[in-house]
């Protein structure tokens, strides 16, 4: 969408036309809550259209070459959550490890984010470069397959310190184009970039604050002897952790039930698989045929990464049960607090309904599609919260505090979702107001540039000026309260 050749004007005018669709491009979408990924590519909206194999091939190349596992998911909407929060929560629910990346794209929201661990080998700046040069151009063109493939290739390129390709080469100024006319083009470019930034939210935000890693690969600075020691120690420690987790799982099932422990069971099974591969690599290193140092280093690093991933999965699930046990200690007080929270949220419903009515009277339906059903969903979640609170009290009376804690946790999640849904209504009202002001400012700036271009009578840009004038008219219409 962004061209860097001498034929800038038409793509730039197209960006202005795209901006005119700000209040008319969205379509109603089914809200998708954060969820646990069951496979590396989760396409819940058919965005890949039968080309999932191309994405998987790119992900496999990245993992084979650089040891980085990229997970990709496409959904309709982030359910009113900020893109980063939704992506972080999905990564946490999926127990992703140190060398995993999650790229999440909400098609209808036109938003995306990525999530990595604090110890991920690339820095903030490096990941931002991948997002800017590789991911965002494809997303801007609605090229969902290209975005995932470019993400994998971009991560690999930065991991190996290769310069980014310049698809368009050096920009040339057309002969006879005066400087003020290029001011017009610059204004159009700024307006287009500002709109893209608004739509996509520049979602290359980092999920979890962390210090800069000392090296791209945390194992890169280790000698071969240190790697041997590290791999041996981690094999023993993680194997012990797996055995301890097996015992912990049995206790957890008795305490909290099988449904609540299902993610723990899945994490334990994945950890077992990682450990099985790690032990096979160890046996291969110990057999009668010695490997050269480069091969041995690669295998040792793979052992360390797999034991890291197994430990991370188990630790994440163990932390959840620790939280449940802490909750169990105070579950009567927690249930009482949640009941108060539910009632406070119920009192916010009339105000949210009034805001939706106000927005419906002011803007086109498409502009508020993402929150149109929020009040209904809040009522449903509050009903669920009340049911879980009642269930928790029943479990307490029957002497099952562990199950009462599970019910309290479910009620907490329901009230938390209800809070986010109500907040999303308030945010949309503010966002629509701000976006209208931004479009008005961009229109005013572009009108100034067009006036200058008309004054200079730039004949070689006559068609582009006409297109810009038409785009301005459409932008004014779309920015009007009734949405054109």
Tab-separated table of C-alpha atoms in Angstrom:
chain	number	residue	atom	x	y	z
A	1	UNK	CA	0.000	0.000	0.000
A	2	UNK	CA	2.872	2.388	0.693
A	3	UNK	CA	4.903	2.940	-2.449
A	4	UNK	CA	8.455	4.272	-2.508
A	5	UNK	CA	8.803	4.747	-6.260
A	6	UNK	CA	8.222	7.821	-8.376
A	7	UNK	CA	4.523	6.907	-8.736
A	8	UNK	CA	3.557	7.967	-5.176
A	9	UNK	CA	0.487	10.111	-5.859
A	10	UNK	CA	-2.074	7.426	-6.653
A	11	UNK	CA	-1.216	5.164	-3.687
A	12	UNK	CA	-1.262	8.208	-1.432
A	13	UNK	CA	-4.658	9.321	-2.656
A	14	UNK	CA	-5.827	5.738	-2.149
A	15	UNK	CA	-4.751	6.003	1.473
A	16	UNK	CA	-6.909	9.088	1.848
A	17	UNK	CA	-9.805	7.196	0.303
A	18	UNK	CA	-9.163	4.423	2.792
A	19	UNK	CA	-9.303	6.971	5.606
A	20	UNK	CA	-12.721	8.020	4.387
A	21	UNK	CA	-13.949	4.527	5.229
A	22	UNK	CA	-13.060	4.852	8.909
A	23	UNK	CA	-16.697	4.900	9.996
A	24	UNK	CA	-17.971	2.527	7.328
A	25	UNK	CA	-15.475	-0.327	7.010
A	26	UNK	CA	-16.265	-2.423	10.042
A	27	UNK	CA	-18.779	-5.277	10.083
A	28	UNK	CA	-20.446	-6.981	13.040
A	29	UNK	CA	-18.170	-9.703	14.422
A	30	UNK	CA	-18.455	-12.503	16.933
A	31	UNK	CA	-16.531	-11.641	20.094
A	32	UNK	CA	-13.600	-13.972	20.724
A	33	UNK	CA	-12.330	-14.246	24.275
A	34	UNK	CA	-8.665	-15.149	24.912
A	35	UNK	CA	-8.222	-18.898	24.586
A	36	UNK	CA	-5.647	-21.685	24.801
A	37	UNK	CA	-4.033	-22.384	21.424
A	38	UNK	CA	-4.344	-26.018	20.387
A	39	UNK	CA	-2.111	-25.710	17.314
A	40	UNK	CA	0.543	-23.389	15.965
A	41	UNK	CA	-1.806	-21.806	13.406
A	42	UNK	CA	-5.324	-21.015	14.668
A	43	UNK	CA	-7.468	-19.461	11.927
A	44	UNK	CA	-10.950	-18.973	13.393
A	45	UNK	CA	-12.250	-16.726	10.616
A	46	UNK	CA	-11.022	-18.412	7.423
A	47	UNK	CA	-8.512	-15.646	6.770
A	48	UNK	CA	-5.970	-18.018	5.222
A	49	UNK	CA	-8.461	-19.433	2.705
A	50	UNK	CA	-6.821	-22.804	2.179
A	51	UNK	CA	-3.261	-21.428	2.221
A	52	UNK	CA	-2.490	-22.509	5.771
A	53	UNK	CA	0.243	-24.809	4.418
A	54	UNK	CA	2.267	-21.786	3.240
A	55	UNK	CA	2.160	-20.329	6.733
A	56	UNK	CA	3.109	-23.618	8.389
A	57	UNK	CA	6.065	-24.027	6.021
A	58	UNK	CA	7.349	-20.563	6.966
A	59	UNK	CA	6.955	-21.321	10.681
A	60	UNK	CA	8.783	-24.623	10.323
A	61	UNK	CA	11.664	-22.924	8.510
A	62	UNK	CA	11.951	-20.356	11.296
A	63	UNK	CA	12.001	-23.029	13.999
A	64	UNK	CA	14.496	-25.227	12.146
A	65	UNK	CA	16.873	-22.377	11.421
A	66	UNK	CA	16.635	-20.213	14.527
A	67	UNK	CA	14.911	-22.288	17.213
A	68	UNK	CA	12.033	-19.768	17.404
A	69	UNK	CA	8.459	-21.060	17.423
A	70	UNK	CA	5.996	-18.545	15.984
A	71	UNK	CA	2.329	-19.046	16.836
A	72	UNK	CA	-0.306	-17.268	14.748
A	73	UNK	CA	-4.014	-16.763	15.375
A	74	UNK	CA	-6.682	-14.934	13.397
A	75	UNK	CA	-9.978	-13.944	15.050
A	76	UNK	CA	-12.797	-11.546	14.238
A	77	UNK	CA	-12.397	-9.281	17.257
A	78	UNK	CA	-10.520	-8.963	20.532
A	79	UNK	CA	-13.834	-8.697	22.408
A	80	UNK	CA	-13.326	-5.089	23.436
A	81	UNK	CA	-9.967	-5.834	25.073
A	82	UNK	CA	-6.833	-3.896	24.123
A	83	UNK	CA	-4.976	-5.922	21.500
A	84	UNK	CA	-1.932	-6.339	23.718
A	85	UNK	CA	-3.936	-7.522	26.731
A	86	UNK	CA	-5.847	-10.063	24.615
A	87	UNK	CA	-2.645	-11.416	23.075
A	88	UNK	CA	-0.787	-11.625	26.388
A	89	UNK	CA	-3.677	-13.476	28.013
A	90	UNK	CA	-3.899	-15.942	25.111
A	91	UNK	CA	-0.121	-16.523	25.306
A	92	UNK	CA	-0.402	-17.166	29.050
A	93	UNK	CA	-3.338	-19.543	28.642
A	94	UNK	CA	-1.308	-21.393	25.973
A	95	UNK	CA	1.753	-21.745	28.267
A	96	UNK	CA	4.114	-20.434	25.595
A	97	UNK	CA	7.831	-20.683	26.361
A	98	UNK	CA	10.935	-18.512	26.270
A	99	UNK	CA	11.492	-18.851	22.532
A	100	UNK	CA	7.852	-18.644	21.492
A	101	UNK	CA	6.176	-15.678	19.777
A	102	UNK	CA	2.424	-15.222	19.456
A	103	UNK	CA	1.119	-13.026	16.624
A	104	UNK	CA	-2.612	-12.306	17.019
A	105	UNK	CA	-4.672	-10.528	14.353
A	106	UNK	CA	-8.298	-9.386	14.764
A	107	UNK	CA	-9.674	-8.989	11.251
A	108	UNK	CA	-12.780	-6.927	12.035
A	109	UNK	CA	-11.051	-4.822	14.712
A	110	UNK	CA	-8.191	-4.213	12.267
A	111	UNK	CA	-5.852	-4.586	15.201
A	112	UNK	CA	-2.940	-6.857	16.022
A	113	UNK	CA	-0.321	-7.453	18.682
A	114	UNK	CA	2.428	-9.906	19.497
A	115	UNK	CA	3.529	-11.431	22.779
A	116	UNK	CA	6.902	-12.817	23.854
A	117	UNK	CA	8.542	-13.865	27.095
A	118	UNK	CA	10.680	-11.425	29.066
A	119	UNK	CA	13.778	-13.414	28.112
A	120	UNK	CA	13.030	-13.606	24.387
A	121	UNK	CA	16.311	-13.199	22.463
A	122	UNK	CA	15.253	-10.168	20.389
A	123	UNK	CA	15.033	-6.673	21.865
A	124	UNK	CA	12.100	-4.261	21.785
A	125	UNK	CA	13.707	-2.300	18.944
A	126	UNK	CA	14.414	-5.439	16.906
A	127	UNK	CA	10.859	-6.713	17.238
A	128	UNK	CA	9.525	-3.259	16.409
A	129	UNK	CA	11.636	-3.329	13.246
A	130	UNK	CA	10.138	-6.703	12.299
A	131	UNK	CA	6.640	-5.318	12.849
A	132	UNK	CA	7.272	-2.152	10.846
A	133	UNK	CA	9.121	-3.649	7.892
A	134	UNK	CA	7.565	-7.113	7.677
A	135	UNK	CA	4.179	-7.459	9.368
A	136	UNK	CA	2.407	-4.130	8.965
A	137	UNK	CA	2.760	-3.733	5.168
A	138	UNK	CA	0.968	-7.057	4.617
A	139	UNK	CA	-1.727	-6.273	7.183
A	140	UNK	CA	-2.343	-2.912	5.535
A	141	UNK	CA	-3.044	-4.784	2.284
A	142	UNK	CA	-5.270	-7.380	4.038
A	143	UNK	CA	-2.691	-10.000	3.087
A	144	UNK	CA	-3.178	-12.295	6.085
A	145	UNK	CA	-0.994	-15.101	4.709
A	146	UNK	CA	1.750	-12.637	3.820
A	147	UNK	CA	1.691	-11.123	7.315
A	148	UNK	CA	2.414	-14.473	8.982
A	149	UNK	CA	5.044	-15.501	6.423
A	150	UNK	CA	6.703	-12.075	6.598
A	151	UNK	CA	6.708	-12.234	10.405
A	152	UNK	CA	8.595	-15.544	10.312
A	153	UNK	CA	11.039	-14.308	7.699
A	154	UNK	CA	11.496	-10.977	9.472
A	155	UNK	CA	12.297	-12.620	12.805
A	156	UNK	CA	14.809	-14.910	11.105
A	157	UNK	CA	16.383	-11.984	9.268
A	158	UNK	CA	16.820	-9.945	12.437
A	159	UNK	CA	18.087	-12.988	14.352
A	160	UNK	CA	20.784	-13.344	11.707
A	161	UNK	CA	21.363	-9.571	11.357
A	162	UNK	CA	20.470	-9.350	7.677
A	163	UNK	CA	19.460	-5.942	6.280
A	164	UNK	CA	15.811	-5.478	5.415
A	165	UNK	CA	14.991	-5.491	1.724
A	166	UNK	CA	13.801	-2.226	0.184
A	167	UNK	CA	11.018	-3.289	-2.166
A	168	UNK	CA	10.835	-0.027	-4.011
A	169	UNK	CA	14.394	1.205	-4.284
A	170	UNK	CA	15.349	4.878	-4.050
A	171	UNK	CA	12.637	7.459	-4.402
A	172	UNK	CA	12.923	9.644	-7.439
A	173	UNK	CA	11.309	13.063	-7.867
A	174	UNK	CA	9.407	13.378	-11.147
A	175	UNK	CA	10.885	15.992	-13.434
A	176	UNK	CA	9.081	19.314	-13.345
A	177	UNK	CA	7.481	18.728	-9.935
A	178	UNK	CA	7.896	21.797	-7.772
A	179	UNK	CA	8.702	21.722	-4.063
A	180	UNK	CA	5.266	23.014	-2.919
A	181	UNK	CA	3.589	20.202	-4.853
A	182	UNK	CA	5.764	17.748	-2.985
A	183	UNK	CA	4.543	19.456	0.180
A	184	UNK	CA	1.042	18.396	-0.891
A	185	UNK	CA	2.230	14.833	-1.403
A	186	UNK	CA	3.939	14.869	1.984
A	187	UNK	CA	0.687	16.006	3.605
A	188	UNK	CA	-1.172	13.180	1.910
A	189	UNK	CA	1.488	10.705	3.036
A	190	UNK	CA	1.331	11.957	6.632
A	191	UNK	CA	-2.450	11.685	6.591
A	192	UNK	CA	-2.309	8.138	5.243
A	193	UNK	CA	0.299	7.022	7.749
A	194	UNK	CA	-1.616	8.662	10.599
A	195	UNK	CA	-4.738	6.783	9.588
A	196	UNK	CA	-2.935	3.462	9.347
A	197	UNK	CA	-1.414	4.092	12.750
A	198	UNK	CA	-4.875	4.803	14.158
A	199	UNK	CA	-6.470	1.715	12.589
A	200	UNK	CA	-3.768	-0.775	13.405
A	201	UNK	CA	-2.830	0.869	16.696
A	202	UNK	CA	0.883	0.412	15.992
A	203	UNK	CA	0.362	-2.798	17.930
A	204	UNK	CA	3.986	-3.768	18.117
A	205	UNK	CA	3.786	-2.993	21.829
A	206	UNK	CA	5.707	-5.302	24.095
A	207	UNK	CA	3.633	-7.508	26.366
A	208	UNK	CA	5.833	-7.807	29.389
A	209	UNK	CA	8.453	-5.282	30.431
A	210	UNK	CA	11.897	-6.806	30.680
A	211	UNK	CA	15.591	-5.836	30.666
A	212	UNK	CA	17.512	-6.086	27.415
A	213	UNK	CA	19.001	-9.537	26.961
A	214	UNK	CA	22.809	-9.629	27.049
A	215	UNK	CA	22.875	-11.521	23.745
A	216	UNK	CA	20.438	-12.501	21.034
A	217	UNK	CA	20.702	-16.118	22.161
A	218	UNK	CA	20.946	-16.614	25.954
A	219	UNK	CA	23.134	-19.669	25.318
A	220	UNK	CA	25.369	-18.003	22.737
A	221	UNK	CA	27.892	-16.712	25.262
A	222	UNK	CA	28.320	-20.133	26.941
A	223	UNK	CA	31.325	-22.291	26.126
A	224	UNK	CA	30.792	-25.881	24.987
A	225	UNK	CA	31.760	-27.126	28.455
A	226	UNK	CA	29.290	-24.753	30.098
A	227	UNK	CA	26.588	-25.902	27.693
A	228	UNK	CA	27.276	-29.542	28.599
A	229	UNK	CA	26.927	-28.728	32.279
A	230	UNK	CA	23.813	-26.629	31.746
A	231	UNK	CA	22.101	-29.288	29.602
A	232	UNK	CA	22.902	-32.056	32.079
A	233	UNK	CA	21.681	-30.050	35.065
A	234	UNK	CA	18.478	-28.926	33.341
A	235	UNK	CA	17.667	-32.474	32.236
A	236	UNK	CA	17.830	-33.706	35.825
A	237	UNK	CA	15.986	-30.714	37.292
A	238	UNK	CA	13.214	-30.723	34.721
A	239	UNK	CA	12.785	-34.483	34.882
A	240	UNK	CA	12.313	-34.140	38.638
A	241	UNK	CA	9.849	-31.320	38.048
A	242	UNK	CA	7.821	-33.505	35.675
A	243	UNK	CA	7.644	-36.293	38.265
A	244	UNK	CA	6.663	-33.833	41.000
A	245	UNK	CA	4.020	-32.342	38.709
A	246	UNK	CA	2.540	-35.797	38.106
A	247	UNK	CA	2.006	-36.128	41.861
A	248	UNK	CA	0.765	-32.546	42.078
A	249	UNK	CA	-1.758	-33.216	39.318
A	250	UNK	CA	-3.264	-36.126	41.250
A	251	UNK	CA	-3.720	-33.909	44.305
A	252	UNK	CA	-5.095	-31.073	42.186
A	253	UNK	CA	-7.712	-33.317	40.570
A	254	UNK	CA	-8.905	-34.421	44.009
A	255	UNK	CA	-8.938	-30.838	45.236
A	256	UNK	CA	-10.315	-28.887	42.278
A	257	UNK	CA	-11.817	-31.445	39.888
A	258	UNK	CA	-10.802	-32.812	36.479
A	259	UNK	CA	-12.258	-29.963	34.414
A	260	UNK	CA	-10.189	-27.350	36.235
A	261	UNK	CA	-7.015	-29.433	35.946
A	262	UNK	CA	-7.349	-30.163	32.224
A	263	UNK	CA	-4.879	-27.378	31.217
A	264	UNK	CA	-2.416	-28.760	33.783
A	265	UNK	CA	-2.796	-32.220	32.239
A	266	UNK	CA	-2.169	-30.795	28.759
A	267	UNK	CA	0.883	-28.854	29.961
A	268	UNK	CA	2.241	-31.968	31.651
A	269	UNK	CA	1.780	-34.018	28.493
A	270	UNK	CA	3.545	-31.354	26.404
A	271	UNK	CA	6.370	-31.242	28.958
A	272	UNK	CA	6.723	-35.025	28.721
A	273	UNK	CA	7.026	-34.750	24.937
A	274	UNK	CA	9.705	-32.058	25.223
A	275	UNK	CA	11.612	-34.163	27.716
A	276	UNK	CA	11.386	-37.269	25.535
A	277	UNK	CA	13.044	-35.379	22.674
A	278	UNK	CA	15.642	-33.892	25.035
A	279	UNK	CA	16.573	-37.341	26.362
A	280	UNK	CA	16.844	-38.749	22.826
A	281	UNK	CA	19.262	-35.937	21.969
A	282	UNK	CA	21.256	-36.703	25.120
A	283	UNK	CA	21.451	-40.394	24.177
A	284	UNK	CA	22.585	-39.464	20.678
A	285	UNK	CA	25.372	-37.338	22.147
A	286	UNK	CA	26.418	-40.205	24.408
A	287	UNK	CA	26.523	-42.910	21.737
A	288	UNK	CA	29.671	-44.317	20.157
A	289	UNK	CA	29.714	-41.862	17.248
A	290	UNK	CA	30.990	-38.448	18.370
A	291	UNK	CA	29.553	-35.256	16.843
A	292	UNK	CA	31.625	-32.298	15.714
A	293	UNK	CA	31.548	-29.296	18.049
A	294	UNK	CA	29.090	-27.291	15.948
A	295	UNK	CA	26.589	-30.148	15.875
A	296	UNK	CA	27.078	-30.878	19.553
A	297	UNK	CA	26.500	-27.223	20.459
A	298	UNK	CA	23.305	-27.159	18.419
A	299	UNK	CA	22.018	-30.319	20.106
A	300	UNK	CA	22.911	-29.065	23.588
A	301	UNK	CA	21.139	-25.781	22.966
A	302	UNK	CA	18.085	-27.703	21.754
A	303	UNK	CA	18.130	-29.727	24.995
A	304	UNK	CA	18.299	-26.539	27.051
A	305	UNK	CA	15.487	-24.906	25.124
A	306	UNK	CA	13.228	-27.934	25.435
A	307	UNK	CA	13.820	-28.241	29.149
A	308	UNK	CA	13.190	-24.495	29.480
A	309	UNK	CA	9.897	-24.857	27.616
A	310	UNK	CA	8.842	-27.834	29.727
A	311	UNK	CA	9.663	-25.998	32.951
A	312	UNK	CA	7.818	-22.872	31.813
A	313	UNK	CA	4.660	-24.832	31.012
A	314	UNK	CA	4.681	-26.595	34.375
A	315	UNK	CA	5.513	-23.436	36.303
A	316	UNK	CA	2.681	-21.528	34.646
A	317	UNK	CA	0.094	-24.147	35.585
A	318	UNK	CA	1.532	-24.608	39.076
A	319	UNK	CA	1.195	-20.867	39.666
A	320	UNK	CA	-2.500	-21.059	38.815
A	321	UNK	CA	-3.059	-23.747	41.427
A	322	UNK	CA	-1.055	-21.778	43.964
A	323	UNK	CA	-3.407	-18.865	43.302
A	324	UNK	CA	-6.414	-21.128	43.737
A	325	UNK	CA	-5.056	-22.404	47.045
A	326	UNK	CA	-4.528	-18.836	48.210
A	327	UNK	CA	-8.065	-18.042	47.114
A	328	UNK	CA	-9.401	-21.057	49.017
A	329	UNK	CA	-8.059	-19.653	52.296
A	330	UNK	CA	-10.294	-16.578	51.991
A	331	UNK	CA	-13.073	-17.875	49.775
A	332	UNK	CA	-15.994	-16.702	51.976
A	333	UNK	CA	-14.698	-13.118	51.914
A	334	UNK	CA	-13.956	-13.370	48.179
A	335	UNK	CA	-17.477	-14.557	47.390
A	336	UNK	CA	-18.938	-11.683	49.414
A	337	UNK	CA	-16.724	-9.179	47.554
A	338	UNK	CA	-17.680	-10.627	44.181
A	339	UNK	CA	-21.355	-10.313	44.998
A	340	UNK	CA	-20.816	-6.619	45.677
A	341	UNK	CA	-18.801	-6.263	42.453
A	342	UNK	CA	-21.604	-7.875	40.448
A	343	UNK	CA	-24.171	-5.491	41.878
A	344	UNK	CA	-21.947	-2.471	41.170
A	345	UNK	CA	-21.532	-3.592	37.565
A	346	UNK	CA	-25.275	-4.094	37.222
A	347	UNK	CA	-25.754	-0.452	38.213
A	348	UNK	CA	-23.505	0.580	35.299
A	349	UNK	CA	-25.658	-1.164	32.706
A	350	UNK	CA	-28.265	1.624	32.248
A	351	UNK	CA	-25.514	4.188	31.660
A	352	UNK	CA	-23.814	1.938	29.069
A	353	UNK	CA	-27.158	1.353	27.346
A	354	UNK	CA	-27.691	5.123	27.197
A	355	UNK	CA	-24.238	5.603	25.630
A	356	UNK	CA	-25.025	2.971	22.976
A	357	UNK	CA	-28.297	4.726	22.201
A	358	UNK	CA	-26.452	8.041	21.890
A	359	UNK	CA	-23.866	6.502	19.556
A	360	UNK	CA	-26.588	4.856	17.461
A	361	UNK	CA	-28.264	8.235	17.022
A	362	UNK	CA	-24.970	9.878	16.050
A	363	UNK	CA	-22.892	7.380	14.047
A	364	UNK	CA	-23.404	4.749	11.404
A	365	UNK	CA	-24.097	1.217	12.752
A	366	UNK	CA	-20.755	-0.046	11.463
A	367	UNK	CA	-18.882	2.390	13.697
A	368	UNK	CA	-20.234	0.780	16.864
A	369	UNK	CA	-20.527	-2.826	15.664
A	370	UNK	CA	-17.766	-4.026	17.996
A	371	UNK	CA	-19.710	-2.990	21.124
A	372	UNK	CA	-23.310	-3.192	19.938
A	373	UNK	CA	-23.948	-6.386	21.912
A	374	UNK	CA	-21.880	-5.458	24.959
A	375	UNK	CA	-24.791	-4.667	27.274
A	376	UNK	CA	-26.414	-8.004	26.519
A	377	UNK	CA	-23.092	-9.788	27.050
A	378	UNK	CA	-22.570	-7.974	30.355
A	379	UNK	CA	-25.955	-9.163	31.576
A	380	UNK	CA	-25.060	-12.727	30.584
A	381	UNK	CA	-21.713	-12.600	32.375
A	382	UNK	CA	-23.243	-11.145	35.510
A	383	UNK	CA	-25.820	-13.917	35.528
A	384	UNK	CA	-22.978	-16.427	35.225
A	385	UNK	CA	-21.108	-14.682	38.061
A	386	UNK	CA	-24.166	-14.884	40.318
A	387	UNK	CA	-24.551	-18.588	39.536
A	388	UNK	CA	-20.889	-19.262	40.359
A	389	UNK	CA	-21.144	-17.282	43.597
A	390	UNK	CA	-24.148	-19.378	44.630
A	391	UNK	CA	-22.295	-22.539	43.609
A	392	UNK	CA	-19.262	-21.494	45.643
A	393	UNK	CA	-21.381	-20.992	48.743
A	394	UNK	CA	-22.955	-24.384	48.203
A	395	UNK	CA	-19.525	-26.040	48.003
A	396	UNK	CA	-18.511	-24.310	51.220
A	397	UNK	CA	-21.560	-25.635	53.011
A	398	UNK	CA	-20.777	-29.156	51.779
A	399	UNK	CA	-17.172	-28.962	52.972
A	400	UNK	CA	-15.459	-28.631	49.571
A	401	UNK	CA	-13.413	-25.401	49.789
A	402	UNK	CA	-11.326	-26.332	46.746
A	403	UNK	CA	-14.383	-26.465	44.489
A	404	UNK	CA	-15.646	-23.276	46.149
A	405	UNK	CA	-12.376	-21.593	45.117
A	406	UNK	CA	-12.874	-22.813	41.531
A	407	UNK	CA	-16.360	-21.270	41.516
A	408	UNK	CA	-14.998	-18.025	42.948
A	409	UNK	CA	-12.345	-17.921	40.230
A	410	UNK	CA	-15.010	-18.386	37.543
A	411	UNK	CA	-17.048	-15.583	39.109
A	412	UNK	CA	-13.955	-13.352	39.119
A	413	UNK	CA	-13.391	-14.026	35.430
A	414	UNK	CA	-17.038	-13.295	34.601
A	415	UNK	CA	-17.055	-9.999	36.509
A	416	UNK	CA	-13.714	-9.079	34.947
A	417	UNK	CA	-15.120	-9.680	31.458
A	418	UNK	CA	-18.211	-7.655	32.311
A	419	UNK	CA	-15.995	-4.784	33.467
A	420	UNK	CA	-14.002	-4.841	30.218
A	421	UNK	CA	-17.163	-4.913	28.109
A	422	UNK	CA	-18.579	-1.864	29.898
A	423	UNK	CA	-15.243	-0.060	29.671
A	424	UNK	CA	-15.138	-0.790	25.930
A	425	UNK	CA	-18.383	1.132	25.444
A	426	UNK	CA	-16.920	4.180	27.189
A	427	UNK	CA	-13.660	3.875	25.202
A	428	UNK	CA	-15.487	3.697	21.898
A	429	UNK	CA	-17.362	6.901	22.636
A	430	UNK	CA	-14.057	8.640	23.344
A	431	UNK	CA	-12.304	7.044	20.331
A	432	UNK	CA	-15.042	8.090	17.907
A	433	UNK	CA	-14.852	11.645	19.154
A	434	UNK	CA	-11.053	11.714	18.874
A	435	UNK	CA	-10.997	10.085	15.436
A	436	UNK	CA	-13.485	12.639	14.148
A	437	UNK	CA	-11.206	15.456	15.281
A	438	UNK	CA	-8.202	13.747	13.670
A	439	UNK	CA	-9.979	13.443	10.342
A	440	UNK	CA	-11.099	17.070	10.503
A	441	UNK	CA	-7.493	18.149	11.124
A	442	UNK	CA	-6.176	15.936	8.298
A	443	UNK	CA	-8.827	17.289	5.914
A	444	UNK	CA	-7.896	20.872	6.803
A	445	UNK	CA	-4.180	20.207	6.249
A	446	UNK	CA	-4.819	18.498	2.921
A	447	UNK	CA	-7.110	21.310	1.753
A	448	UNK	CA	-4.257	23.720	2.351
A	449	UNK	CA	-1.933	21.560	0.253
A	450	UNK	CA	-4.507	21.285	-2.531
A	451	UNK	CA	-4.981	25.032	-2.575
A	452	UNK	CA	-1.230	25.450	-3.020
A	453	UNK	CA	-1.186	22.885	-5.808
A	454	UNK	CA	-4.063	24.627	-7.621
A	455	UNK	CA	-2.264	27.963	-7.288
A	456	UNK	CA	0.821	26.495	-8.963
A	457	UNK	CA	-1.333	24.854	-11.672
A	458	UNK	CA	0.703	21.654	-11.539
A	459	UNK	CA	-0.565	20.116	-14.796
A	460	UNK	CA	1.358	16.863	-14.371
A	461	UNK	CA	-0.602	16.182	-11.173
A	462	UNK	CA	-4.021	17.209	-12.448
A	463	UNK	CA	-5.503	13.716	-12.190
A	464	UNK	CA	-4.092	13.225	-8.702
A	465	UNK	CA	-5.470	16.574	-7.528
A	466	UNK	CA	-8.914	15.602	-8.818
A	467	UNK	CA	-8.729	12.283	-7.013
A	468	UNK	CA	-7.624	14.019	-3.822
A	469	UNK	CA	-10.560	16.413	-4.056
A	470	UNK	CA	-12.953	13.480	-4.429
A	471	UNK	CA	-11.304	11.722	-1.496
A	472	UNK	CA	-11.664	14.828	0.633
A	473	UNK	CA	-15.368	14.985	-0.144
A	474	UNK	CA	-15.769	11.346	0.831
A	475	UNK	CA	-13.739	11.861	4.005
A	476	UNK	CA	-15.930	14.790	5.006
A	477	UNK	CA	-19.012	12.660	4.447
A	478	UNK	CA	-17.643	9.706	6.422
A	479	UNK	CA	-16.541	11.937	9.273
A	480	UNK	CA	-19.986	13.508	9.585
A	481	UNK	CA	-22.002	12.377	12.646
A	482	UNK	CA	-24.361	10.297	10.512
A	483	UNK	CA	-21.371	8.611	8.882
A	484	UNK	CA	-22.275	9.726	5.366
